[in-house]
Amino acid sequence: MLTPTAIVFVVTVAALLAGAMLLHATLRLTRRDGRIHRGVARAPGADAIVFFFTAAPQVAGPIVAGWGGLGAAVAGQIVALGVWIAGHEIVHRGRTRGRPRIHTTLRGLVGGWRNHFAVWWTALAVPVFWLIRLAEIFVYPPLTWTVRLPRYRMAEWINLSRHKFDGLVGYDLIWCLYCDWMTGVWSLGSEMLRNVESFWCPIRFADPAKCANCRVDFPDVAEGWVAADGSLEDVATLLREKYGPGVNAWFGHPTRLTIDSKPVDEG
């Protein structure tokens, strides 16, 4: 009789492979129905699929078999992913024959085991991205009606499209899809954080190096925040100038621009 840990492993492998086959079959059978494809590729559908493959086993495993269940779930995910990669590359070998691949190119640049280790090592960040995504879904929305921070169509940020790129198969495809989702999650989170920072603490950092490094993600550092040697009176004046009865967005947000892309306060 199988132990709970073994059951978690077997069920994880079987469920993930069955889920992948069902997803492939559904997309193939509904190829002409753009609504289904969009629903699968864009949030919240994309989130549900990514959750099923990346997070669900790691939630269910410990419930069934404790820490051993978590290890079994992760092992099952790795095995299922390996089987899917091998199968997908066999089925689509004609699309890659005689063509360069991302992972083989990188193997030549940095070494085979180095690249393989590094790409799997990055998988440790997936739970962190899920925490960010959950914050985007549950923490940020109440701020849009309590203090009127801008709303976002999450599907415009969280969507998958790299599977349409010609030649992406198996190993290359799966990592590009994970990056596709995680990049959207990070970008949306950064956009939301820009609103939060400028609204609650529009003060430049005392460290010039930090200001320079943060300008890419937080343009308001250079384009509007109060200087580090300023005063609270300056902060209060800035807040009254930038915020009011409308949408309280960060200073460079599109809602603050006219149709000619000029700041609203410049007419």
Coordinates of C-alpha atoms in Angstrom, one line a residue:
M1 CA 0.0 0.0 0.0
L2 CA 1.3 3.4 -0.9
T3 CA 2.3 5.8 1.8
P4 CA 0.7 9.3 1.9
T5 CA 4.0 10.8 0.5
A6 CA 4.0 8.3 -2.4
I7 CA 0.4 9.1 -3.1
V8 CA 1.1 12.8 -3.3
F9 CA 3.9 12.1 -5.8
V10 CA 1.9 9.8 -8.0
V11 CA -1.2 12.0 -8.0
T12 CA 0.9 15.1 -8.7
V13 CA 2.6 13.5 -11.8
A14 CA -0.7 12.1 -13.1
A15 CA -2.8 15.2 -12.4
L16 CA -0.2 17.6 -14.1
L17 CA 0.2 15.4 -17.2
A18 CA -3.5 14.9 -17.5
G19 CA -4.0 18.7 -17.1
A20 CA -1.5 19.4 -19.7
M21 CA -3.1 16.9 -22.2
L22 CA -6.5 18.4 -21.5
L23 CA -5.3 21.9 -22.0
H24 CA -3.6 20.9 -25.3
A25 CA -6.7 19.1 -26.5
T26 CA -9.0 22.0 -25.6
L27 CA -6.9 24.6 -27.4
R28 CA -6.6 22.4 -30.5
L29 CA -10.4 21.6 -30.6
T30 CA -11.3 25.2 -30.1
R31 CA -8.6 26.7 -32.4
R32 CA -11.1 28.9 -34.2
D33 CA -12.8 30.2 -31.0
G34 CA -10.8 33.2 -30.1
R35 CA -12.8 33.7 -26.9
I36 CA -11.6 30.5 -25.4
H37 CA -8.0 31.1 -26.3
R38 CA -8.1 34.6 -24.9
G39 CA -9.8 33.3 -21.7
V40 CA -7.0 30.8 -21.2
A41 CA -4.1 33.2 -22.1
R42 CA -5.3 36.2 -20.1
A43 CA -6.0 36.8 -16.4
P44 CA -7.8 35.4 -14.6
G45 CA -7.7 32.3 -16.8
A46 CA -3.9 32.4 -17.1
D47 CA -3.6 32.8 -13.3
A48 CA -5.8 29.7 -12.8
I49 CA -3.7 27.6 -15.2
V50 CA -0.4 28.8 -13.8
F51 CA -1.7 28.1 -10.2
F52 CA -2.7 24.6 -11.2
F53 CA 0.7 23.7 -12.5
T54 CA 2.9 25.6 -10.1
A55 CA 1.2 26.2 -6.7
A56 CA -1.7 23.7 -6.3
P57 CA 0.6 20.7 -5.7
Q58 CA 2.6 22.5 -3.2
V59 CA -0.5 23.5 -1.3
A60 CA -2.2 20.1 -1.4
G61 CA 1.0 18.1 -0.7
P62 CA 1.6 19.4 2.8
I63 CA -2.1 19.1 3.7
V64 CA -2.0 15.4 2.8
A65 CA 1.4 14.4 4.0
G66 CA 3.1 17.3 5.8
W67 CA 6.6 18.3 4.9
G68 CA 7.2 15.0 3.1
G69 CA 4.1 15.8 1.0
L70 CA 5.7 19.1 0.0
G71 CA 8.8 17.4 -1.1
A72 CA 6.8 14.7 -3.0
A73 CA 4.8 17.4 -4.7
V74 CA 7.9 19.2 -5.9
A75 CA 9.4 16.0 -7.0
G76 CA 6.2 15.1 -8.9
Q77 CA 6.2 18.6 -10.6
I78 CA 9.8 18.1 -11.7
V79 CA 9.1 14.6 -13.1
A80 CA 5.8 15.7 -14.8
L81 CA 7.6 18.7 -16.3
G82 CA 10.4 16.5 -17.6
V83 CA 7.9 14.1 -19.2
W84 CA 6.0 17.0 -20.8
I85 CA 9.2 18.6 -22.2
A86 CA 10.3 15.3 -23.7
G87 CA 6.9 14.6 -25.2
H88 CA 6.4 18.1 -26.6
E89 CA 9.8 18.1 -28.2
I90 CA 9.2 14.7 -29.8
V91 CA 5.8 15.7 -31.2
H92 CA 7.2 19.0 -32.5
R93 CA 10.7 17.9 -33.5
G94 CA 10.0 19.0 -37.1
R95 CA 9.8 22.6 -35.9
T96 CA 13.2 22.6 -34.4
R97 CA 15.2 20.4 -36.8
G98 CA 18.2 22.3 -38.1
R99 CA 17.3 25.5 -36.2
P100 CA 19.0 27.2 -33.2
R101 CA 17.5 26.8 -29.8
I102 CA 17.6 29.1 -26.8
H103 CA 18.9 26.6 -24.3
T104 CA 21.5 25.1 -26.7
T105 CA 22.8 28.6 -27.6
L106 CA 23.1 29.5 -23.9
R107 CA 24.8 26.2 -23.3
G108 CA 27.5 27.2 -25.7
L109 CA 27.9 30.6 -24.1
V110 CA 27.9 29.7 -20.4
G111 CA 28.2 25.9 -20.2
G112 CA 25.6 23.2 -20.2
W113 CA 25.3 22.4 -16.5
R114 CA 25.6 26.0 -15.5
N115 CA 22.7 27.1 -17.7
H116 CA 20.6 24.0 -16.7
F117 CA 21.2 24.6 -13.0
A118 CA 20.6 28.3 -13.2
V119 CA 17.3 28.0 -15.0
W120 CA 15.9 25.5 -12.5
W121 CA 17.3 27.6 -9.6
T122 CA 15.1 30.5 -10.7
A123 CA 12.1 28.3 -10.1
L124 CA 12.6 29.0 -6.4
A125 CA 11.2 32.5 -7.0
V126 CA 7.8 31.2 -8.2
P127 CA 6.3 31.3 -4.7
V128 CA 7.5 34.9 -4.3
F129 CA 5.7 35.9 -7.5
W130 CA 2.5 34.2 -6.2
L131 CA 2.6 36.3 -3.1
I132 CA 3.0 39.4 -5.3
R133 CA 0.1 38.3 -7.5
L134 CA -2.1 37.6 -4.4
A135 CA -1.4 41.1 -3.2
E136 CA -2.4 42.5 -6.6
I137 CA -5.7 40.6 -6.4
F138 CA -6.7 41.1 -2.8
V139 CA -4.6 44.0 -1.3
Y140 CA -4.5 46.7 -4.0
P141 CA -8.2 46.8 -5.2
P142 CA -9.6 48.3 -1.9
L143 CA -7.2 51.2 -2.4
T144 CA -9.0 52.1 -5.6
W145 CA -12.2 53.0 -3.8
T146 CA -10.8 54.1 -0.4
V147 CA -8.2 56.6 -1.6
R148 CA -9.0 56.4 -5.3
L149 CA -5.7 54.9 -6.6
P150 CA -6.1 54.0 -10.3
R151 CA -7.7 50.8 -11.4
Y152 CA -6.0 48.4 -13.8
R153 CA -7.3 45.9 -16.3
M154 CA -5.1 43.1 -15.1
A155 CA -5.5 41.0 -18.3
E156 CA -3.5 43.7 -20.1
W157 CA -0.6 42.9 -17.8
I158 CA -1.1 39.3 -16.9
N159 CA -1.3 37.4 -20.2
L160 CA 0.6 34.7 -22.1
S161 CA 1.6 35.1 -25.7
R162 CA 5.1 33.7 -26.2
H163 CA 3.7 30.3 -27.2
K164 CA 2.9 32.0 -30.5
F165 CA 6.6 32.6 -31.3
D166 CA 7.8 30.4 -34.1
G167 CA 10.2 27.7 -33.0
L168 CA 9.6 27.7 -29.2
V169 CA 9.2 24.1 -28.2
G170 CA 9.5 22.0 -25.1
Y171 CA 12.3 23.2 -22.8
D172 CA 12.5 26.7 -24.3
L173 CA 8.7 27.1 -24.4
I174 CA 7.9 26.2 -20.8
W175 CA 10.5 28.6 -19.4
C176 CA 9.5 31.4 -21.7
L177 CA 5.8 30.9 -20.6
Y178 CA 6.8 31.1 -16.9
C179 CA 8.8 34.2 -17.6
D180 CA 5.9 35.6 -19.6
W181 CA 3.6 35.3 -16.6
M182 CA 6.1 36.5 -14.0
T183 CA 7.1 39.5 -16.0
G184 CA 3.5 40.6 -16.2
V185 CA 3.1 40.1 -12.4
W186 CA 6.2 42.1 -11.6
S187 CA 5.3 44.9 -14.0
L188 CA 1.8 45.3 -12.6
G189 CA 3.1 45.1 -9.1
S190 CA 5.7 47.9 -9.9
E191 CA 2.9 50.0 -11.4
M192 CA 0.8 49.6 -8.3
L193 CA 3.7 50.4 -6.0
R194 CA 4.4 53.6 -7.9
N195 CA 1.0 54.8 -6.9
V196 CA 1.5 53.8 -3.3
E197 CA 4.9 55.4 -3.0
S198 CA 4.0 58.7 -4.5
F199 CA 0.7 58.9 -2.6
W200 CA 2.0 58.1 0.9
C201 CA 5.6 59.2 0.9
P202 CA 6.7 61.4 -2.0
I203 CA 10.2 62.1 -0.5
R204 CA 13.4 61.4 -2.3
F205 CA 15.9 59.1 -0.7
A206 CA 18.9 60.6 1.1
D207 CA 21.2 58.2 -0.7
P208 CA 21.9 59.6 -4.2
A209 CA 22.8 56.1 -5.5
K210 CA 19.5 54.7 -4.4
C211 CA 17.6 57.6 -6.1
A212 CA 19.5 56.9 -9.4
N213 CA 18.9 53.2 -9.2
C214 CA 15.2 53.6 -8.4
R215 CA 14.4 56.1 -11.2
V216 CA 13.6 53.4 -13.7
D217 CA 10.9 51.9 -11.6
F218 CA 9.9 55.1 -9.8
P219 CA 10.2 58.0 -12.2
D220 CA 8.7 60.3 -9.7
V221 CA 11.9 60.2 -7.7
A222 CA 13.4 62.6 -10.3
E223 CA 10.2 64.1 -11.6
G224 CA 8.3 65.3 -8.5
W225 CA 9.2 63.9 -5.1
V226 CA 10.3 66.4 -2.4
A227 CA 14.1 66.6 -1.9
A228 CA 15.6 64.7 1.0
D229 CA 16.5 67.9 2.7
G230 CA 13.1 69.4 2.2
S231 CA 10.4 69.9 4.8
L232 CA 7.0 68.4 5.7
E233 CA 5.5 71.7 4.6
D234 CA 6.9 70.9 1.1
V235 CA 5.4 67.4 1.2
A236 CA 2.0 68.8 2.2
T237 CA 2.1 71.4 -0.6
L238 CA 3.0 68.7 -3.1
L239 CA 0.2 66.4 -2.0
R240 CA -2.4 69.2 -2.3
E241 CA -1.0 70.1 -5.7
K242 CA -1.0 66.5 -7.1
Y243 CA -4.1 65.0 -5.5
G244 CA -7.7 65.9 -5.3
P245 CA -11.2 64.6 -6.1
G246 CA -10.1 62.6 -9.2
V247 CA -7.9 59.5 -9.6
N248 CA -4.9 59.7 -7.3
A249 CA -2.2 58.3 -9.6
W250 CA 1.5 58.6 -9.5
F251 CA 2.7 61.8 -11.1
G252 CA 3.7 60.3 -14.5
H253 CA 0.6 58.1 -14.9
P254 CA -1.3 58.4 -18.2
T255 CA -4.4 59.7 -16.5
R256 CA -2.4 62.9 -15.7
L257 CA -1.6 63.5 -19.4
T258 CA -3.7 65.3 -22.0
I259 CA -4.3 63.9 -25.5
D260 CA -1.1 65.7 -26.6
S261 CA 0.9 63.9 -23.8
K262 CA 1.4 67.1 -21.9
P263 CA 0.9 67.3 -18.1
V264 CA -2.7 68.2 -17.3
D265 CA -1.6 71.2 -15.2
E266 CA 0.1 72.6 -18.3
G267 CA -3.1 72.6 -20.3

